[in-house]
Amino acid sequence: MSPILLALVPSQGPATGGNPVLLVGTGLTGATAVLFGTAPALSFTVQFDGAITAVAPPGTGTVQVTVVTASGTSNNLSYAYQAPVPPTILALVPPVGLAMGGLPVLIVGHGLSGATSVLFGSTPASNFTVLGDGAILAVSPAGSGTVSVTVTTPAGTSGGASYTYL
């Protein structure tokens, strides 16, 4: 009897792949392949007859996931790849600083992991440390007036948040 897939958890993930996906079903023991469309999973482990953990490969759009065993190929279930979302800045703490720069500024937001640059206007931060997906600690460069602070990640560049030099 061919394997049967009942659910994918989650049924969506990043276009870059690399995320674990739990495949729930029956007859999964002895799986020789897990396919996301035509692309094989980066890796997979049969947990027991009713579950496989697979690592999604990179992809785009919606693909059909199947499991191949010596008994045949399973039915397919849809898996949707999501385009990367650019980072979002929610707040700067503090939103003001000295014209000579050199002060720490906490950037709070979403999608900040993997930041490749932090700009105060067109000037790069003196240095910055990504504290997690929701925060970056940056050191303000010298400047004047009000500038827009932006964060760039592989997914894109955030909208700006206002920072005022005193």
mmCIF file with all atom_site columns, C-alpha atoms in Angstrom:
data_model
loop_
_atom_site.group_PDB
_atom_site.id
_atom_site.type_symbol
_atom_site.label_atom_id
_atom_site.label_alt_id
_atom_site.label_comp_id
_atom_site.label_asym_id
_atom_site.label_entity_id
_atom_site.label_seq_id
_atom_site.pdbx_PDB_ins_code
_atom_site.Cartn_x
_atom_site.Cartn_y
_atom_site.Cartn_z
_atom_site.occupancy
_atom_site.B_iso_or_equiv
_atom_site.pdbx_formal_charge
_atom_site.auth_seq_id
_atom_site.auth_comp_id
_atom_site.auth_asym_id
_atom_site.auth_atom_id
_atom_site.pdbx_PDB_model_num
ATOM 1   C CA . MET A 1 1   ? 0.000  0.000  0.000  1.00 0.00 ? 1   MET A CA 1
ATOM 2   C CA . SER A 1 2   ? 1.331  3.453  -0.910 1.00 0.00 ? 2   SER A CA 1
ATOM 3   C CA . PRO A 1 3   ? 2.068  5.916  1.910  1.00 0.00 ? 3   PRO A CA 1
ATOM 4   C CA . ILE A 1 4   ? -0.614 8.462  2.774  1.00 0.00 ? 4   ILE A CA 1
ATOM 5   C CA . LEU A 1 5   ? 0.068  12.062 3.795  1.00 0.00 ? 5   LEU A CA 1
ATOM 6   C CA . LEU A 1 6   ? -2.468 13.707 6.104  1.00 0.00 ? 6   LEU A CA 1
ATOM 7   C CA . ALA A 1 7   ? -0.783 16.983 7.102  1.00 0.00 ? 7   ALA A CA 1
ATOM 8   C CA . LEU A 1 8   ? 2.295  19.199 6.782  1.00 0.00 ? 8   LEU A CA 1
ATOM 9   C CA . VAL A 1 9   ? 3.258  21.290 9.813  1.00 0.00 ? 9   VAL A CA 1
ATOM 10  C CA . PRO A 1 10  ? 3.939  24.032 8.894  1.00 0.00 ? 10  PRO A CA 1
ATOM 11  C CA . SER A 1 11  ? 2.503  24.081 5.380  1.00 0.00 ? 11  SER A CA 1
ATOM 12  C CA . GLN A 1 12  ? 4.504  27.168 4.441  1.00 0.00 ? 12  GLN A CA 1
ATOM 13  C CA . GLY A 1 13  ? 8.019  28.485 4.867  1.00 0.00 ? 13  GLY A CA 1
ATOM 14  C CA . PRO A 1 14  ? 10.711 30.825 3.588  1.00 0.00 ? 14  PRO A CA 1
ATOM 15  C CA . ALA A 1 15  ? 11.843 30.751 -0.037 1.00 0.00 ? 15  ALA A CA 1
ATOM 16  C CA . THR A 1 16  ? 15.369 30.198 1.259  1.00 0.00 ? 16  THR A CA 1
ATOM 17  C CA . GLY A 1 17  ? 14.336 26.788 2.624  1.00 0.00 ? 17  GLY A CA 1
ATOM 18  C CA . GLY A 1 18  ? 16.144 25.248 5.551  1.00 0.00 ? 18  GLY A CA 1
ATOM 19  C CA . ASN A 1 19  ? 13.147 25.018 7.858  1.00 0.00 ? 19  ASN A CA 1
ATOM 20  C CA . PRO A 1 20  ? 11.954 21.740 9.407  1.00 0.00 ? 20  PRO A CA 1
ATOM 21  C CA . VAL A 1 21  ? 8.576  20.414 8.260  1.00 0.00 ? 21  VAL A CA 1
ATOM 22  C CA . LEU A 1 22  ? 6.708  17.605 10.030 1.00 0.00 ? 22  LEU A CA 1
ATOM 23  C CA . LEU A 1 23  ? 4.944  15.254 7.596  1.00 0.00 ? 23  LEU A CA 1
ATOM 24  C CA . VAL A 1 24  ? 2.130  13.332 9.266  1.00 0.00 ? 24  VAL A CA 1
ATOM 25  C CA . GLY A 1 25  ? 0.542  10.271 7.677  1.00 0.00 ? 25  GLY A CA 1
ATOM 26  C CA . THR A 1 26  ? 0.653  6.486  7.488  1.00 0.00 ? 26  THR A CA 1
ATOM 27  C CA . GLY A 1 27  ? 2.975  4.010  5.798  1.00 0.00 ? 27  GLY A CA 1
ATOM 28  C CA . LEU A 1 28  ? 5.952  6.369  5.953  1.00 0.00 ? 28  LEU A CA 1
ATOM 29  C CA . THR A 1 29  ? 8.466  3.796  7.247  1.00 0.00 ? 29  THR A CA 1
ATOM 30  C CA . GLY A 1 30  ? 11.084 3.007  4.641  1.00 0.00 ? 30  GLY A CA 1
ATOM 31  C CA . ALA A 1 31  ? 10.808 6.369  2.903  1.00 0.00 ? 31  ALA A CA 1
ATOM 32  C CA . THR A 1 32  ? 13.482 6.724  0.245  1.00 0.00 ? 32  THR A CA 1
ATOM 33  C CA . ALA A 1 33  ? 12.681 10.320 -0.709 1.00 0.00 ? 33  ALA A CA 1
ATOM 34  C CA . VAL A 1 34  ? 10.692 13.356 0.360  1.00 0.00 ? 34  VAL A CA 1
ATOM 35  C CA . LEU A 1 35  ? 10.040 15.703 -2.541 1.00 0.00 ? 35  LEU A CA 1
ATOM 36  C CA . PHE A 1 36  ? 9.030  19.365 -2.489 1.00 0.00 ? 36  PHE A CA 1
ATOM 37  C CA . GLY A 1 37  ? 7.817  19.581 -6.069 1.00 0.00 ? 37  GLY A CA 1
ATOM 38  C CA . THR A 1 38  ? 10.733 18.014 -7.930 1.00 0.00 ? 38  THR A CA 1
ATOM 39  C CA . ALA A 1 39  ? 13.358 19.085 -5.379 1.00 0.00 ? 39  ALA A CA 1
ATOM 40  C CA . PRO A 1 40  ? 14.394 16.594 -2.719 1.00 0.00 ? 40  PRO A CA 1
ATOM 41  C CA . ALA A 1 41  ? 14.260 17.602 0.941  1.00 0.00 ? 41  ALA A CA 1
ATOM 42  C CA . LEU A 1 42  ? 17.670 18.778 2.164  1.00 0.00 ? 42  LEU A CA 1
ATOM 43  C CA . SER A 1 43  ? 17.416 15.941 4.684  1.00 0.00 ? 43  SER A CA 1
ATOM 44  C CA . PHE A 1 44  ? 14.706 13.851 6.309  1.00 0.00 ? 44  PHE A CA 1
ATOM 45  C CA . THR A 1 45  ? 14.284 11.484 9.244  1.00 0.00 ? 45  THR A CA 1
ATOM 46  C CA . VAL A 1 46  ? 11.520 8.925  9.643  1.00 0.00 ? 46  VAL A CA 1
ATOM 47  C CA . GLN A 1 47  ? 10.384 9.375  13.251 1.00 0.00 ? 47  GLN A CA 1
ATOM 48  C CA . PHE A 1 48  ? 7.969  6.407  13.099 1.00 0.00 ? 48  PHE A CA 1
ATOM 49  C CA . ASP A 1 49  ? 5.456  4.992  10.625 1.00 0.00 ? 49  ASP A CA 1
ATOM 50  C CA . GLY A 1 50  ? 3.248  8.087  10.958 1.00 0.00 ? 50  GLY A CA 1
ATOM 51  C CA . ALA A 1 51  ? 5.789  10.928 10.974 1.00 0.00 ? 51  ALA A CA 1
ATOM 52  C CA . ILE A 1 52  ? 8.770  12.247 9.057  1.00 0.00 ? 52  ILE A CA 1
ATOM 53  C CA . THR A 1 53  ? 10.739 15.388 9.820  1.00 0.00 ? 53  THR A CA 1
ATOM 54  C CA . ALA A 1 54  ? 12.077 16.901 6.588  1.00 0.00 ? 54  ALA A CA 1
ATOM 55  C CA . VAL A 1 55  ? 14.134 20.023 5.926  1.00 0.00 ? 55  VAL A CA 1
ATOM 56  C CA . ALA A 1 56  ? 12.582 22.045 3.110  1.00 0.00 ? 56  ALA A CA 1
ATOM 57  C CA . PRO A 1 57  ? 14.837 22.924 0.173  1.00 0.00 ? 57  PRO A CA 1
ATOM 58  C CA . PRO A 1 58  ? 14.807 26.443 -1.334 1.00 0.00 ? 58  PRO A CA 1
ATOM 59  C CA . GLY A 1 59  ? 11.904 27.131 -3.682 1.00 0.00 ? 59  GLY A CA 1
ATOM 60  C CA . THR A 1 60  ? 9.222  29.497 -4.907 1.00 0.00 ? 60  THR A CA 1
ATOM 61  C CA . GLY A 1 61  ? 5.451  29.488 -5.172 1.00 0.00 ? 61  GLY A CA 1
ATOM 62  C CA . THR A 1 62  ? 3.368  26.540 -4.076 1.00 0.00 ? 62  THR A CA 1
ATOM 63  C CA . VAL A 1 63  ? 4.698  23.015 -4.599 1.00 0.00 ? 63  VAL A CA 1
ATOM 64  C CA . GLN A 1 64  ? 3.343  19.550 -3.951 1.00 0.00 ? 64  GLN A CA 1
ATOM 65  C CA . VAL A 1 65  ? 5.063  17.491 -1.249 1.00 0.00 ? 65  VAL A CA 1
ATOM 66  C CA . THR A 1 66  ? 5.217  13.711 -1.679 1.00 0.00 ? 66  THR A CA 1
ATOM 67  C CA . VAL A 1 67  ? 6.876  10.784 0.072  1.00 0.00 ? 67  VAL A CA 1
ATOM 68  C CA . VAL A 1 68  ? 8.381  7.920  -1.915 1.00 0.00 ? 68  VAL A CA 1
ATOM 69  C CA . THR A 1 69  ? 8.670  4.395  -0.432 1.00 0.00 ? 69  THR A CA 1
ATOM 70  C CA . ALA A 1 70  ? 9.231  0.959  -1.946 1.00 0.00 ? 70  ALA A CA 1
ATOM 71  C CA . SER A 1 71  ? 5.417  0.600  -1.860 1.00 0.00 ? 71  SER A CA 1
ATOM 72  C CA . GLY A 1 72  ? 4.832  3.671  -4.010 1.00 0.00 ? 72  GLY A CA 1
ATOM 73  C CA . THR A 1 73  ? 4.423  7.428  -3.900 1.00 0.00 ? 73  THR A CA 1
ATOM 74  C CA . SER A 1 74  ? 2.069  9.177  -1.490 1.00 0.00 ? 74  SER A CA 1
ATOM 75  C CA . ASN A 1 75  ? -0.694 11.578 -2.317 1.00 0.00 ? 75  ASN A CA 1
ATOM 76  C CA . ASN A 1 76  ? 0.486  15.181 -2.440 1.00 0.00 ? 76  ASN A CA 1
ATOM 77  C CA . LEU A 1 77  ? -0.040 18.080 -0.059 1.00 0.00 ? 77  LEU A CA 1
ATOM 78  C CA . SER A 1 78  ? 0.606  21.748 -0.830 1.00 0.00 ? 78  SER A CA 1
ATOM 79  C CA . TYR A 1 79  ? 3.544  23.631 0.632  1.00 0.00 ? 79  TYR A CA 1
ATOM 80  C CA . ALA A 1 80  ? 3.777  27.396 0.001  1.00 0.00 ? 80  ALA A CA 1
ATOM 81  C CA . TYR A 1 81  ? 7.089  29.221 -0.185 1.00 0.00 ? 81  TYR A CA 1
ATOM 82  C CA . GLN A 1 82  ? 6.917  32.767 1.136  1.00 0.00 ? 82  GLN A CA 1
ATOM 83  C CA . ALA A 1 83  ? 8.934  35.636 -0.268 1.00 0.00 ? 83  ALA A CA 1
ATOM 84  C CA . PRO A 1 84  ? 11.304 37.224 2.230  1.00 0.00 ? 84  PRO A CA 1
ATOM 85  C CA . VAL A 1 85  ? 9.824  40.150 4.145  1.00 0.00 ? 85  VAL A CA 1
ATOM 86  C CA . PRO A 1 86  ? 11.989 43.281 4.545  1.00 0.00 ? 86  PRO A CA 1
ATOM 87  C CA . PRO A 1 87  ? 12.794 44.323 8.104  1.00 0.00 ? 87  PRO A CA 1
ATOM 88  C CA . THR A 1 88  ? 10.551 46.736 10.008 1.00 0.00 ? 88  THR A CA 1
ATOM 89  C CA . ILE A 1 89  ? 11.692 49.362 12.507 1.00 0.00 ? 89  ILE A CA 1
ATOM 90  C CA . LEU A 1 90  ? 9.156  50.072 15.254 1.00 0.00 ? 90  LEU A CA 1
ATOM 91  C CA . ALA A 1 91  ? 11.198 52.395 17.491 1.00 0.00 ? 91  ALA A CA 1
ATOM 92  C CA . LEU A 1 92  ? 14.584 53.965 18.168 1.00 0.00 ? 92  LEU A CA 1
ATOM 93  C CA . VAL A 1 93  ? 15.630 54.282 21.816 1.00 0.00 ? 93  VAL A CA 1
ATOM 94  C CA . PRO A 1 94  ? 16.578 57.066 22.199 1.00 0.00 ? 94  PRO A CA 1
ATOM 95  C CA . PRO A 1 95  ? 15.318 58.844 19.052 1.00 0.00 ? 95  PRO A CA 1
ATOM 96  C CA . VAL A 1 96  ? 17.759 61.733 19.631 1.00 0.00 ? 96  VAL A CA 1
ATOM 97  C CA . GLY A 1 97  ? 21.511 61.978 20.072 1.00 0.00 ? 97  GLY A CA 1
ATOM 98  C CA . LEU A 1 98  ? 24.540 64.227 20.057 1.00 0.00 ? 98  LEU A CA 1
ATOM 99  C CA . ALA A 1 99  ? 25.938 65.687 16.817 1.00 0.00 ? 99  ALA A CA 1
ATOM 100 C CA . MET A 1 100 ? 29.344 64.160 17.599 1.00 0.00 ? 100 MET A CA 1
ATOM 101 C CA . GLY A 1 101 ? 27.764 60.669 17.497 1.00 0.00 ? 101 GLY A CA 1
ATOM 102 C CA . GLY A 1 102 ? 29.135 57.755 19.459 1.00 0.00 ? 102 GLY A CA 1
ATOM 103 C CA . LEU A 1 103 ? 25.969 57.038 21.432 1.00 0.00 ? 103 LEU A CA 1
ATOM 104 C CA . PRO A 1 104 ? 24.248 53.639 21.564 1.00 0.00 ? 104 PRO A CA 1
ATOM 105 C CA . VAL A 1 105 ? 20.833 53.463 19.898 1.00 0.00 ? 105 VAL A CA 1
ATOM 106 C CA . LEU A 1 106 ? 18.546 50.486 20.365 1.00 0.00 ? 106 LEU A CA 1
ATOM 107 C CA . ILE A 1 107 ? 16.650 49.706 17.165 1.00 0.00 ? 107 ILE A CA 1
ATOM 108 C CA . VAL A 1 108 ? 13.488 47.737 17.918 1.00 0.00 ? 108 VAL A CA 1
ATOM 109 C CA . GLY A 1 109 ? 11.520 46.014 15.171 1.00 0.00 ? 109 GLY A CA 1
ATOM 110 C CA . HIS A 1 110 ? 10.909 42.765 13.264 1.00 0.00 ? 110 HIS A CA 1
ATOM 111 C CA . GLY A 1 111 ? 13.033 40.811 10.801 1.00 0.00 ? 111 GLY A CA 1
ATOM 112 C CA . LEU A 1 112 ? 16.294 42.398 11.920 1.00 0.00 ? 112 LEU A CA 1
ATOM 113 C CA . SER A 1 113 ? 18.323 39.154 12.031 1.00 0.00 ? 113 SER A CA 1
ATOM 114 C CA . GLY A 1 114 ? 21.006 38.991 9.392  1.00 0.00 ? 114 GLY A CA 1
ATOM 115 C CA . ALA A 1 115 ? 21.354 42.783 9.159  1.00 0.00 ? 115 ALA A CA 1
ATOM 116 C CA . THR A 1 116 ? 24.144 43.733 6.783  1.00 0.00 ? 116 THR A CA 1
ATOM 117 C CA . SER A 1 117 ? 23.994 47.492 7.325  1.00 0.00 ? 117 SER A CA 1
ATOM 118 C CA . VAL A 1 118 ? 22.509 50.178 9.542  1.00 0.00 ? 118 VAL A CA 1
ATOM 119 C CA . LEU A 1 119 ? 22.431 53.688 8.089  1.00 0.00 ? 119 LEU A CA 1
ATOM 120 C CA . PHE A 1 120 ? 21.803 57.025 9.790  1.00 0.00 ? 120 PHE A CA 1
ATOM 121 C CA . GLY A 1 121 ? 20.780 58.952 6.694  1.00 0.00 ? 121 GLY A CA 1
ATOM 122 C CA . SER A 1 122 ? 23.486 57.929 4.232  1.00 0.00 ? 122 SER A CA 1
ATOM 123 C CA . THR A 1 123 ? 26.139 57.397 6.934  1.00 0.00 ? 123 THR A CA 1
ATOM 124 C CA . PRO A 1 124 ? 26.770 53.881 8.271  1.00 0.00 ? 124 PRO A CA 1
ATOM 125 C CA . ALA A 1 125 ? 26.474 53.297 12.023 1.00 0.00 ? 125 ALA A CA 1
ATOM 126 C CA . SER A 1 126 ? 29.898 53.371 13.688 1.00 0.00 ? 126 SER A CA 1
ATOM 127 C CA . ASN A 1 127 ? 29.211 49.728 14.527 1.00 0.00 ? 127 ASN A CA 1
ATOM 128 C CA . PHE A 1 128 ? 26.186 47.571 15.318 1.00 0.00 ? 128 PHE A CA 1
ATOM 129 C CA . THR A 1 129 ? 25.308 44.296 16.988 1.00 0.00 ? 129 THR A CA 1
ATOM 130 C CA . VAL A 1 130 ? 22.245 42.234 16.096 1.00 0.00 ? 130 VAL A CA 1
ATOM 131 C CA . LEU A 1 131 ? 20.676 41.205 19.407 1.00 0.00 ? 131 LEU A CA 1
ATOM 132 C CA . GLY A 1 132 ? 18.016 39.043 17.776 1.00 0.00 ? 132 GLY A CA 1
ATOM 133 C CA . ASP A 1 133 ? 15.224 39.210 15.242 1.00 0.00 ? 133 ASP A CA 1
ATOM 134 C CA . GLY A 1 134 ? 13.656 42.118 17.148 1.00 0.00 ? 134 GLY A CA 1
ATOM 135 C CA . ALA A 1 135 ? 16.598 44.296 18.165 1.00 0.00 ? 135 ALA A CA 1
ATOM 136 C CA . ILE A 1 136 ? 19.877 45.838 17.046 1.00 0.00 ? 136 ILE A CA 1
ATOM 137 C CA . LEU A 1 137 ? 22.230 47.925 19.163 1.00 0.00 ? 137 LEU A CA 1
ATOM 138 C CA . ALA A 1 138 ? 23.902 50.514 16.910 1.00 0.00 ? 138 ALA A CA 1
ATOM 139 C CA . VAL A 1 139 ? 26.380 53.279 17.657 1.00 0.00 ? 139 VAL A CA 1
ATOM 140 C CA . SER A 1 140 ? 25.354 56.564 16.043 1.00 0.00 ? 140 SER A CA 1
ATOM 141 C CA . PRO A 1 141 ? 27.807 58.231 13.682 1.00 0.00 ? 141 PRO A CA 1
ATOM 142 C CA . ALA A 1 142 ? 28.378 62.004 13.758 1.00 0.00 ? 142 ALA A CA 1
ATOM 143 C CA . GLY A 1 143 ? 25.629 63.969 12.026 1.00 0.00 ? 143 GLY A CA 1
ATOM 144 C CA . SER A 1 144 ? 23.235 66.903 12.080 1.00 0.00 ? 144 SER A CA 1
ATOM 145 C CA . GLY A 1 145 ? 19.526 67.583 11.762 1.00 0.00 ? 145 GLY A CA 1
ATOM 146 C CA . THR A 1 146 ? 16.969 64.799 11.496 1.00 0.00 ? 146 THR A CA 1
ATOM 147 C CA . VAL A 1 147 ? 17.906 61.713 9.500  1.00 0.00 ? 147 VAL A CA 1
ATOM 148 C CA . SER A 1 148 ? 16.193 58.480 8.596  1.00 0.00 ? 148 SER A CA 1
ATOM 149 C CA . VAL A 1 149 ? 17.625 55.315 10.180 1.00 0.00 ? 149 VAL A CA 1
ATOM 150 C CA . THR A 1 150 ? 17.314 52.204 8.005  1.00 0.00 ? 150 THR A CA 1
ATOM 151 C CA . VAL A 1 151 ? 18.317 48.556 8.372  1.00 0.00 ? 151 VAL A CA 1
ATOM 152 C CA . THR A 1 152 ? 19.227 46.343 5.419  1.00 0.00 ? 152 THR A CA 1
ATOM 153 C CA . THR A 1 153 ? 19.025 42.537 5.521  1.00 0.00 ? 153 THR A CA 1
ATOM 154 C CA . PRO A 1 154 ? 19.144 39.959 2.713  1.00 0.00 ? 154 PRO A CA 1
ATOM 155 C CA . ALA A 1 155 ? 15.322 40.353 2.562  1.00 0.00 ? 155 ALA A CA 1
ATOM 156 C CA . GLY A 1 156 ? 15.502 44.087 1.789  1.00 0.00 ? 156 GLY A CA 1
ATOM 157 C CA . THR A 1 157 ? 15.688 47.500 3.452  1.00 0.00 ? 157 THR A CA 1
ATOM 158 C CA . SER A 1 158 ? 13.368 48.771 6.147  1.00 0.00 ? 158 SER A CA 1
ATOM 159 C CA . GLY A 1 159 ? 11.388 51.957 6.042  1.00 0.00 ? 159 GLY A CA 1
ATOM 160 C CA . GLY A 1 160 ? 13.104 54.751 7.927  1.00 0.00 ? 160 GLY A CA 1
ATOM 161 C CA . ALA A 1 161 ? 12.707 55.849 11.521 1.00 0.00 ? 161 ALA A CA 1
ATOM 162 C CA . SER A 1 162 ? 13.539 59.447 12.458 1.00 0.00 ? 162 SER A CA 1
ATOM 163 C CA . TYR A 1 163 ? 16.667 60.178 14.488 1.00 0.00 ? 163 TYR A CA 1
ATOM 164 C CA . THR A 1 164 ? 17.417 63.778 15.502 1.00 0.00 ? 164 THR A CA 1
ATOM 165 C CA . TYR A 1 165 ? 20.882 65.123 16.224 1.00 0.00 ? 165 TYR A CA 1
ATOM 166 C CA . LEU A 1 166 ? 21.052 67.798 18.940 1.00 0.00 ? 166 LEU A CA 1
#
